[in-house]
mmCIF file of C-alpha atoms and ligand atoms in Angstrom:
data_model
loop_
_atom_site.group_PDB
_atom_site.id
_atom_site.type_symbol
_atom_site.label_atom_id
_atom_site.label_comp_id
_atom_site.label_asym_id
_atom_site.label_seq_id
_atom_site.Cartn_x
_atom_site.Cartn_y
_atom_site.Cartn_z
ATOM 1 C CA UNK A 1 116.186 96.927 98.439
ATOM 2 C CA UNK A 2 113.808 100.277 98.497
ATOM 3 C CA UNK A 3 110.636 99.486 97.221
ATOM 4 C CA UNK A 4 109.275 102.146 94.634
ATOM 5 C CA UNK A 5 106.395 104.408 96.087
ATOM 6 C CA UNK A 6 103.821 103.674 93.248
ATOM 7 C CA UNK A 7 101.187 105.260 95.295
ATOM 8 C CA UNK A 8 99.540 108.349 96.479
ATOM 9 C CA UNK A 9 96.306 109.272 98.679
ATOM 10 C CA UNK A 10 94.984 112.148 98.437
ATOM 11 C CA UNK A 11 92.248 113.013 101.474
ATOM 12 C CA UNK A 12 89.497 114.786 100.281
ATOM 13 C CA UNK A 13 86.716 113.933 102.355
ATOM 14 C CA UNK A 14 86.916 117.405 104.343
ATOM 15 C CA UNK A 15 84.261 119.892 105.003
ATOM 16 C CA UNK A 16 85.455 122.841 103.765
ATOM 17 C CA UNK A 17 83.944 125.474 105.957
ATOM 18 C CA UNK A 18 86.797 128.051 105.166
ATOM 19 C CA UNK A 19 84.923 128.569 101.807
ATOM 20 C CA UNK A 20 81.349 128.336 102.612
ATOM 21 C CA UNK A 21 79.101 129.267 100.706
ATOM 22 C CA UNK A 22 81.410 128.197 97.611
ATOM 23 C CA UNK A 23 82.089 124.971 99.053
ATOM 24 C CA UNK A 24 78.259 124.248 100.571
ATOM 25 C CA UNK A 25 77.968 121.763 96.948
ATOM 26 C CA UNK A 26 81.281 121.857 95.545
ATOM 27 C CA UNK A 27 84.073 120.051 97.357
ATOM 28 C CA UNK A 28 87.218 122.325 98.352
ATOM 29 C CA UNK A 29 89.472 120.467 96.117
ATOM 30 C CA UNK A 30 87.377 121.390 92.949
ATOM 31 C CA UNK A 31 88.237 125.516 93.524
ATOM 32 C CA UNK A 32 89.816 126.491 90.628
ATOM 33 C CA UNK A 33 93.178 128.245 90.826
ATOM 34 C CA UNK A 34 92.923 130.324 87.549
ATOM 35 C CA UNK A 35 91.817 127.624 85.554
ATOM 36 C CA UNK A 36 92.750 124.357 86.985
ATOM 37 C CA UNK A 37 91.055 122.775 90.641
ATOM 38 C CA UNK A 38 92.999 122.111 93.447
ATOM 39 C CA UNK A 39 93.324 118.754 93.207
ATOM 40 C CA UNK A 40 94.311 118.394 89.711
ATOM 41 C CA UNK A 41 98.126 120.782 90.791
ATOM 42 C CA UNK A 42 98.391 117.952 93.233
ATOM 43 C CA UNK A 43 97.778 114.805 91.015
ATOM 44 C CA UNK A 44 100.076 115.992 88.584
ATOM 45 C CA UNK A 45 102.225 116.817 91.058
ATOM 46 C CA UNK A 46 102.466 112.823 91.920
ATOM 47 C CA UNK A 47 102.951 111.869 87.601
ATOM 48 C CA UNK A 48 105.543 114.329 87.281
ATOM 49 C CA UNK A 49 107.290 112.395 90.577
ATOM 50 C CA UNK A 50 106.988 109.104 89.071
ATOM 51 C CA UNK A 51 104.096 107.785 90.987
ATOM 52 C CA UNK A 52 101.252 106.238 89.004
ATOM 53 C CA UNK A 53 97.937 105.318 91.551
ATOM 54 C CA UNK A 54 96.232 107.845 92.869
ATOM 55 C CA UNK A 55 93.957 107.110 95.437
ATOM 56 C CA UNK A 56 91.578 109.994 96.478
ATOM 57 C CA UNK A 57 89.832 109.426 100.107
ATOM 58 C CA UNK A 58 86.529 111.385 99.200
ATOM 59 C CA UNK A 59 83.144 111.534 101.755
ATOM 60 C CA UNK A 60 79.471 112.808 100.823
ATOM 61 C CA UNK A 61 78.834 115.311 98.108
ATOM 62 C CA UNK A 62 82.184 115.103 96.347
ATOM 63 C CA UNK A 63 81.354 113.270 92.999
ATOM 64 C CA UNK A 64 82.475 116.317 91.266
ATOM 65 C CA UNK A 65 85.716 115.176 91.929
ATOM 66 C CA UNK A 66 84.808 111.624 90.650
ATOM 67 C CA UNK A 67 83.839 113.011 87.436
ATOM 68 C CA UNK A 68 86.285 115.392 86.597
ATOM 69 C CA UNK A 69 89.188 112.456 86.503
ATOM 70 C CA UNK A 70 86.439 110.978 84.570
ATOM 71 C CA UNK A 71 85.627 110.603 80.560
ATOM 72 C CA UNK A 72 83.169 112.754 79.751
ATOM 73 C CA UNK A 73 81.685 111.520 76.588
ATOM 74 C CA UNK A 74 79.343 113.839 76.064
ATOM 75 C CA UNK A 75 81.805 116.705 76.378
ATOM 76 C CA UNK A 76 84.078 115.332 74.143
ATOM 77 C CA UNK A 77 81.091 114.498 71.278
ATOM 78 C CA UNK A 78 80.610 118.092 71.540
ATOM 79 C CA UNK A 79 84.061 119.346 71.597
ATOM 80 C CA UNK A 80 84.876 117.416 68.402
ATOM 81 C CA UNK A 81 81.658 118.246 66.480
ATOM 82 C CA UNK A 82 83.075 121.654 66.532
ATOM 83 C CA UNK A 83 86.148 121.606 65.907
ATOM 84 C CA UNK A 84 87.438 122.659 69.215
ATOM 85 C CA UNK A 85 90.378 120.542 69.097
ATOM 86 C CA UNK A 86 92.685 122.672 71.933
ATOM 87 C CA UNK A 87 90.174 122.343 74.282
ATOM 88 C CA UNK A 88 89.592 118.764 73.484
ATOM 89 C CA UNK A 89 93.077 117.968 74.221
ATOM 90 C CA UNK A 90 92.922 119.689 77.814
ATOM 91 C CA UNK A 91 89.327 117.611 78.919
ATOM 92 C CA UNK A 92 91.319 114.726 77.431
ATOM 93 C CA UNK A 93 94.790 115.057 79.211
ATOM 94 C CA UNK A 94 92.784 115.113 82.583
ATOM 95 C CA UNK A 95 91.111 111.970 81.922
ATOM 96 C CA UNK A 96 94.099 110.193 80.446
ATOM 97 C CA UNK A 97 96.439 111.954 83.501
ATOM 98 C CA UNK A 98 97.052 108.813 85.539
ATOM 99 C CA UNK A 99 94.846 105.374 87.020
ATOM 100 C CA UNK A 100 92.376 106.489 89.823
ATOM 101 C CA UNK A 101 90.789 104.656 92.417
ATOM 102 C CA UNK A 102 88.772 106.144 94.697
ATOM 103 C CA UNK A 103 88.316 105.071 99.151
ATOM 104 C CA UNK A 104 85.167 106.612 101.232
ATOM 105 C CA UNK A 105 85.442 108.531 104.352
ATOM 106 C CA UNK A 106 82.058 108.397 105.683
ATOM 107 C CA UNK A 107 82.869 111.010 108.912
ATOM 108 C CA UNK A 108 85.402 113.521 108.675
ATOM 109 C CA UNK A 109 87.160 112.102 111.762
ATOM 110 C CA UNK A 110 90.911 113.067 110.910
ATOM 111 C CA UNK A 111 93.605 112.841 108.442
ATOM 112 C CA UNK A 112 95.124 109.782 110.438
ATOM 113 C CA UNK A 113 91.273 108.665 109.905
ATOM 114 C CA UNK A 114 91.622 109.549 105.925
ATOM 115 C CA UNK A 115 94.509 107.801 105.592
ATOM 116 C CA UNK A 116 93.502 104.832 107.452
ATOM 117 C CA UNK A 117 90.263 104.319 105.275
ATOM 118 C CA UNK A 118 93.321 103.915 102.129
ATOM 119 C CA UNK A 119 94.681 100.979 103.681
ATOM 120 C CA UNK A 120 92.521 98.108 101.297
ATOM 121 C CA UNK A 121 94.084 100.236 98.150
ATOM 122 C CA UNK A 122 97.136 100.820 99.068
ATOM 123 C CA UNK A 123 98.129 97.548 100.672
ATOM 124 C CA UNK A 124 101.634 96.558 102.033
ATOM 125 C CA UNK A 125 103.608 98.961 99.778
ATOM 126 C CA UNK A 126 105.520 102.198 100.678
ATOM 127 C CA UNK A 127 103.078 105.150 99.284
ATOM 128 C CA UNK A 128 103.055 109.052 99.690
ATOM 129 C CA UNK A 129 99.935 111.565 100.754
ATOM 130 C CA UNK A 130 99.255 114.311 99.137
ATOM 131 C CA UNK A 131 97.264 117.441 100.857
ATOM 132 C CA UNK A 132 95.888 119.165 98.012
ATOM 133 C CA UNK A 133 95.389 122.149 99.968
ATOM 134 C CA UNK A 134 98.877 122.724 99.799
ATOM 135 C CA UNK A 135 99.816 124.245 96.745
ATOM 136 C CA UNK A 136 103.954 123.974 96.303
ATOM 137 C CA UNK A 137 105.325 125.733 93.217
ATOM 138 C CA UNK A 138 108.717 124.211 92.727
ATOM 139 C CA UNK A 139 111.428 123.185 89.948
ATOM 140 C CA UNK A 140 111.794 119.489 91.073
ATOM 141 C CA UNK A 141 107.946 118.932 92.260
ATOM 142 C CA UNK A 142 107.909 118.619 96.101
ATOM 143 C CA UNK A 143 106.716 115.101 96.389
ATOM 144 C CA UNK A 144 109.834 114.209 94.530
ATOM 145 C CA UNK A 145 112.127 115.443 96.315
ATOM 146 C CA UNK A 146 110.727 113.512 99.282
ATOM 147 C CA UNK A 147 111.261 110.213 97.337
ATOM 148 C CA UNK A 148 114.680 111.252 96.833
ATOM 149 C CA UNK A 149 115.102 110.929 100.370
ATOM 150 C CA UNK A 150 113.153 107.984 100.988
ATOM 151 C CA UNK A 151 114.693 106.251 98.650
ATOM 152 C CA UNK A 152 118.045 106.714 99.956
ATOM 153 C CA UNK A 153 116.985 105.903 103.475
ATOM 154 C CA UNK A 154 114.165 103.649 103.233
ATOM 155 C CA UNK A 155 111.971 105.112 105.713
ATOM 156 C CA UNK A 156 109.160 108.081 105.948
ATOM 157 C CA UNK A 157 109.652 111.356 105.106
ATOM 158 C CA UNK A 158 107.975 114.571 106.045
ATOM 159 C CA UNK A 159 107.372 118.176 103.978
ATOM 160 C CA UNK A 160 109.192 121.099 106.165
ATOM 161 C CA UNK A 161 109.122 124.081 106.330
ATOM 162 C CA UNK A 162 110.134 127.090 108.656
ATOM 163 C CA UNK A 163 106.819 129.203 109.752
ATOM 164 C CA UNK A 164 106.890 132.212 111.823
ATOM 165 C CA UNK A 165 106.006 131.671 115.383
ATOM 166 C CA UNK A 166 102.397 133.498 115.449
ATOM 167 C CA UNK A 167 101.108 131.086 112.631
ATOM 168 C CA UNK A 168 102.888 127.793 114.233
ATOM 169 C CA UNK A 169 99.982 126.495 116.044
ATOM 170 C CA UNK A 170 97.768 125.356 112.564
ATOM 171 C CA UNK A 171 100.278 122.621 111.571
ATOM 172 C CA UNK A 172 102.188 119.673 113.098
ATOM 173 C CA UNK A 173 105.198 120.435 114.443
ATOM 174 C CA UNK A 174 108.459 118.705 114.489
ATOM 175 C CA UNK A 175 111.596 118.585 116.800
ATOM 176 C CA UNK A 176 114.560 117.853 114.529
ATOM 177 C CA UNK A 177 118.147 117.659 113.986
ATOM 178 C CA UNK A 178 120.251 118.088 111.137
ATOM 179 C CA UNK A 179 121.710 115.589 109.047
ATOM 180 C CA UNK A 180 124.343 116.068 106.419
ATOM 181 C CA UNK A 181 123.244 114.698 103.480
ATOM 182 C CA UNK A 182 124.061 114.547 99.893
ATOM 183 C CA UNK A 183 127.142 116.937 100.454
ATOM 184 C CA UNK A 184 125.984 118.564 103.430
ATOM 185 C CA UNK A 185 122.855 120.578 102.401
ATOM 186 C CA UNK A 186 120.842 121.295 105.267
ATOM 187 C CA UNK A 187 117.688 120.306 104.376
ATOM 188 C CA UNK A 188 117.557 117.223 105.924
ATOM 189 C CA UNK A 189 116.155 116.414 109.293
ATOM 190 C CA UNK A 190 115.881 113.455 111.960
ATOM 191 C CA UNK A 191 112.629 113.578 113.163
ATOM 192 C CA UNK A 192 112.682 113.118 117.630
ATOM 193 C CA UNK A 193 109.542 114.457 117.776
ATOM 194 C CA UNK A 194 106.079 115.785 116.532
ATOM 195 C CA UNK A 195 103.385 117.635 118.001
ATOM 196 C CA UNK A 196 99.848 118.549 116.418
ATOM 197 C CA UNK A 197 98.644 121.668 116.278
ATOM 198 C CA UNK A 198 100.886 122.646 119.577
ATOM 199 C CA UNK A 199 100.569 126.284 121.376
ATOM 200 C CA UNK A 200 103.030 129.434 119.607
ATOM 201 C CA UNK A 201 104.490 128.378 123.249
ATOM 202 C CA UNK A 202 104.886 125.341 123.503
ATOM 203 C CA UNK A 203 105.735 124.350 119.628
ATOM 204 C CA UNK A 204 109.195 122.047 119.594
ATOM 205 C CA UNK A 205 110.750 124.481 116.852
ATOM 206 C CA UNK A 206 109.578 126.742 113.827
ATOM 207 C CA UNK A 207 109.450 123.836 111.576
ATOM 208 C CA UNK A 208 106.270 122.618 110.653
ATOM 209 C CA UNK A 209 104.865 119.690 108.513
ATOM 210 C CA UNK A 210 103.281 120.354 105.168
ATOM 211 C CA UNK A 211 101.076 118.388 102.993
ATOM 212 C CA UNK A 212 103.444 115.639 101.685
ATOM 213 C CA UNK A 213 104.541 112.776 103.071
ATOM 214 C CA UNK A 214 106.369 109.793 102.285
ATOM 215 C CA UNK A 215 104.951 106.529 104.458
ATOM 216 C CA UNK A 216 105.358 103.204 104.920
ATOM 217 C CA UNK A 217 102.415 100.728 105.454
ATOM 218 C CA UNK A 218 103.695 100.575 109.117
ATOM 219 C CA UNK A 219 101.555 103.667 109.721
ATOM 220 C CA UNK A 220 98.724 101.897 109.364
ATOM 221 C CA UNK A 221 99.074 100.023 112.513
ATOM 222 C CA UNK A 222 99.676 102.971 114.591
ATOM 223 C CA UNK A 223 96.757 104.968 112.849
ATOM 224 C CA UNK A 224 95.019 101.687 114.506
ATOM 225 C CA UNK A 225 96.111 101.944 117.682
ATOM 226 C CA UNK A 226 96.575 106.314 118.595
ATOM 227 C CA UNK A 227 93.701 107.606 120.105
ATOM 228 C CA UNK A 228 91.917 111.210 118.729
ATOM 229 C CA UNK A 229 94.175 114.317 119.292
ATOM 230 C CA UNK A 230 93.825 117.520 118.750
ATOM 231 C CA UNK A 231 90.352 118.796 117.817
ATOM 232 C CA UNK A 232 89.001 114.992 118.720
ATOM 233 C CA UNK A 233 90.188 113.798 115.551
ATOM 234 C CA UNK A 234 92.367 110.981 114.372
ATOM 235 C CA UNK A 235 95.745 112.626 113.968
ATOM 236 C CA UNK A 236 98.556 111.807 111.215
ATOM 237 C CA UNK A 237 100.837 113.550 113.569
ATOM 238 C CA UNK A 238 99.966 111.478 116.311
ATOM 239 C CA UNK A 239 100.490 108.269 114.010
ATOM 240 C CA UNK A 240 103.530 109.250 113.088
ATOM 241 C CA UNK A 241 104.684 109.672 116.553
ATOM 242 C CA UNK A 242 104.018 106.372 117.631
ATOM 243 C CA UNK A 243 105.754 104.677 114.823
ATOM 244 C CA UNK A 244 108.817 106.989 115.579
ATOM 245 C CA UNK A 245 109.009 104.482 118.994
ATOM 246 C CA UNK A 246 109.789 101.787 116.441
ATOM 247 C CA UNK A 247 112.048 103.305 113.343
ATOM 248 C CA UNK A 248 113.378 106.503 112.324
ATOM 249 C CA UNK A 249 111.541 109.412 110.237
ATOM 250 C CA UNK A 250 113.005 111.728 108.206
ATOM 251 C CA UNK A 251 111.902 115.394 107.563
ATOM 252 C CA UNK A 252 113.066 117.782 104.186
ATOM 253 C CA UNK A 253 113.042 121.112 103.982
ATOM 254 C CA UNK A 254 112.383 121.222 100.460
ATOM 255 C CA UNK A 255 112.602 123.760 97.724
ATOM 256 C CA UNK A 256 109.725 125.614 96.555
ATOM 257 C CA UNK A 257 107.449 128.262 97.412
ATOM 258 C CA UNK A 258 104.011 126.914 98.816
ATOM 259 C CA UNK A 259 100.662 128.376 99.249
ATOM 260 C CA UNK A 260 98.090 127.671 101.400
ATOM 261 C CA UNK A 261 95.476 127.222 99.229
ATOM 262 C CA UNK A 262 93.019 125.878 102.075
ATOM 263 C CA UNK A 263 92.996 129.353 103.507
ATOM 264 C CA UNK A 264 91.041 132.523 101.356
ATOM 265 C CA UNK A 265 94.307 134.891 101.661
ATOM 266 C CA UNK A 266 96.553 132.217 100.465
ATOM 267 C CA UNK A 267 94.234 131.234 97.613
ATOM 268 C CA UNK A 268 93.932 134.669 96.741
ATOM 269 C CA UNK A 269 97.956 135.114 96.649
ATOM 270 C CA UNK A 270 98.186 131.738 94.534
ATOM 271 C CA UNK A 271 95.796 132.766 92.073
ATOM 272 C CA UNK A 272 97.373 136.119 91.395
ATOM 273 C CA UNK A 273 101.176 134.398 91.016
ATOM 274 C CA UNK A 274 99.832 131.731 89.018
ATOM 275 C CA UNK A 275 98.200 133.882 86.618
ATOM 276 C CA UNK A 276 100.995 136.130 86.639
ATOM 277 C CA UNK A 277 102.868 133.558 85.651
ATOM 278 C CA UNK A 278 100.941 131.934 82.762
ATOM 279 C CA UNK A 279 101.942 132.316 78.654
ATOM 280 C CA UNK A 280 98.544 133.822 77.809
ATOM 281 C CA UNK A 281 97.355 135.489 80.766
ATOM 282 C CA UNK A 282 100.333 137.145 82.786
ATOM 283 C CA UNK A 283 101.159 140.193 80.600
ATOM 284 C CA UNK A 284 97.896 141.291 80.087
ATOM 285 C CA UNK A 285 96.854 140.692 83.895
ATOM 286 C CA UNK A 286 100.068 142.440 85.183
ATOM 287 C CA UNK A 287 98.753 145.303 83.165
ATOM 288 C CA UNK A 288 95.715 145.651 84.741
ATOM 289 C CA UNK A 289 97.673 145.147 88.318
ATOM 290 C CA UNK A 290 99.374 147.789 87.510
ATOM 291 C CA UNK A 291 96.214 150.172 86.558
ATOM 292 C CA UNK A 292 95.141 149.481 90.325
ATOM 293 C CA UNK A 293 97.864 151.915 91.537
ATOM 294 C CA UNK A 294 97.299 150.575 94.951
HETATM 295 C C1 LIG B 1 97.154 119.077 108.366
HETATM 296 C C2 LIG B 1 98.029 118.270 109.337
HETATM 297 C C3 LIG B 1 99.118 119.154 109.917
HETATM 298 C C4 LIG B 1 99.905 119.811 108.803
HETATM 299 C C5 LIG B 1 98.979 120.573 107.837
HETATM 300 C C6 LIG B 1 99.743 121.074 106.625
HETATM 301 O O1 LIG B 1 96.430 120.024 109.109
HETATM 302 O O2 LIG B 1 97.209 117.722 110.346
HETATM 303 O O3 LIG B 1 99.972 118.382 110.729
HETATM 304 O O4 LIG B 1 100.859 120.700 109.369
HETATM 305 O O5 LIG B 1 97.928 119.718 107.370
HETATM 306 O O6 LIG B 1 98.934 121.825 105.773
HETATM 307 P P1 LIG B 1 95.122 120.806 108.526
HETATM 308 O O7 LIG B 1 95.676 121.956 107.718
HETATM 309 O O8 LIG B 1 94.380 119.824 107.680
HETATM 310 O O9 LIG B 1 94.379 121.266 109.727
#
């Protein structure tokens, strides 16, 4: 029988250098988009999918992360005192959002690396990652329509998704073919290879990996044994390619529109569509689009 993905890391031990100076004391993954950090889309993200550990991989300087899952008492004294019970319930939810245990990176050596240093938490269990970077605005959330798969199969699954050729080189590629599945959608994939990172050139096809994945503790072994790829680092890709040698992997183009938040144009474009989009802010905001006249 399938065992139930209960788990999901979330690397966060990363630099940031696409957003310095913002990010020279405040981890990436606390940016807010409108009103809500990075990491928080993706967490919920994983509750609304039916997993309930997260597991956030975090390095040097990112306790802000720490404490924002966190209670914070004094916040809430102070929030109650005066009456400000909306915005008590929103520092609450966070808090209350799902169980959080926390792994340390101490080098950003790779997201193979990252994922590695989850092993002790996650254990022998299947369990999903979650690149919070990747911002994917969808009706059934991404990651679960991944477990869909993986629970039907019993074996990893990759994000998809089709990127034009001059942008191909910043991702992991796959080469795939199509499998009929559920009636013959085509969003399903056999994985025969992956390459990180490869040259527009020399990139197996236009379909590239995106930050979700469904794993099985298998990976952990071949995390072990890969050397550093591309950029010297510890490659998921690369892990992922040496397990393929010993069962299959899946890939799914999924549904959804994502951003990518990890980049300043794409957070720009996510902000804007998210607040577009929100009750209390989007006719008011698309008003003052509007007034631009650009
Ligand atoms: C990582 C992965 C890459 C994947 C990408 C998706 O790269 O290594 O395979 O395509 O995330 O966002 P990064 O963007 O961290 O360089």
């Amino acid at each position: 029988m399938t065992r139930k993905v209960r788990k999901a890391v979330f690397p966060a031990a990363g630099l940031g250098t696409r957003f310095l100076p913002a990010t020279k004391s405040m981890p990436k993954e606390m940016l807010p988009l409108v009103d809500k950090p990075l990491i928080q889309y993706g967490v919920e993200e994983a509750k609304h999918s039916g997993v309930q550990n997260i597991i956030i991989v975090t390095g040097r300087g990112k306790t802000a992360i720490e404490d924002h899952f966190d209670v914070s008492f004094e916040l809430e004294h102070l929030l109650e005192s005066r009456h400000k019970k909306d915005l008590l319930a929103i520092v609450r939810s966070v808090s209350d959002l799902i169980d959080v245990s926390y792994a340390r990176q101490k080098e950003a050596l790779g997201l193979g690396h990252a994922v590695l240093r989850a092993q002790a938490l996650v254990g022998d269990e299947p369990f999903s990652v979650i690149l919070s970077d990747d911002i994917i605005d969808s009706d059934t959330p991404c990651l679960r329509q991944l477990l869909d798969v993986y629970e039907f199969y019993s074996a990893p699954v990759l994000a998809l998704m089709e990127v034009p050729k001059e942008s191909i080189s910043a991702y992991g590629v796959v080469d795939a073919e199509p499998v009929a599945h559920n009636g013959g959608r085509d969003r399903l994939y056999r994985i025969r290879n992956l390459v990180e990172k490869p040259k527009a050139a020399d990139a197996p096809s236009n379909l590239a990996i995106i930050g979700r994945y469904v794993l099985t503790p298998d990976i952990f072994t071949s995390l072990e044994t890969i050397p550093p790829g591309s950029g010297g680092e510890i490659q998921l890709t690369d892990g992922l390619k040496h397990l393929l040698r010993s069962r299959p992997i899946y890939g799914y183009k999924f549904e959804g529109k994502r951003y990518d938040a990890g980049d300043k144009q794409g957070f720009l474009q996510a902000t804007v569509e998210f607040a577009l989009k929100r009750h209390d802010l989007g006719a008011n905001f698309l008003q003052y689009l509007k007034s631009l006249k650009l």
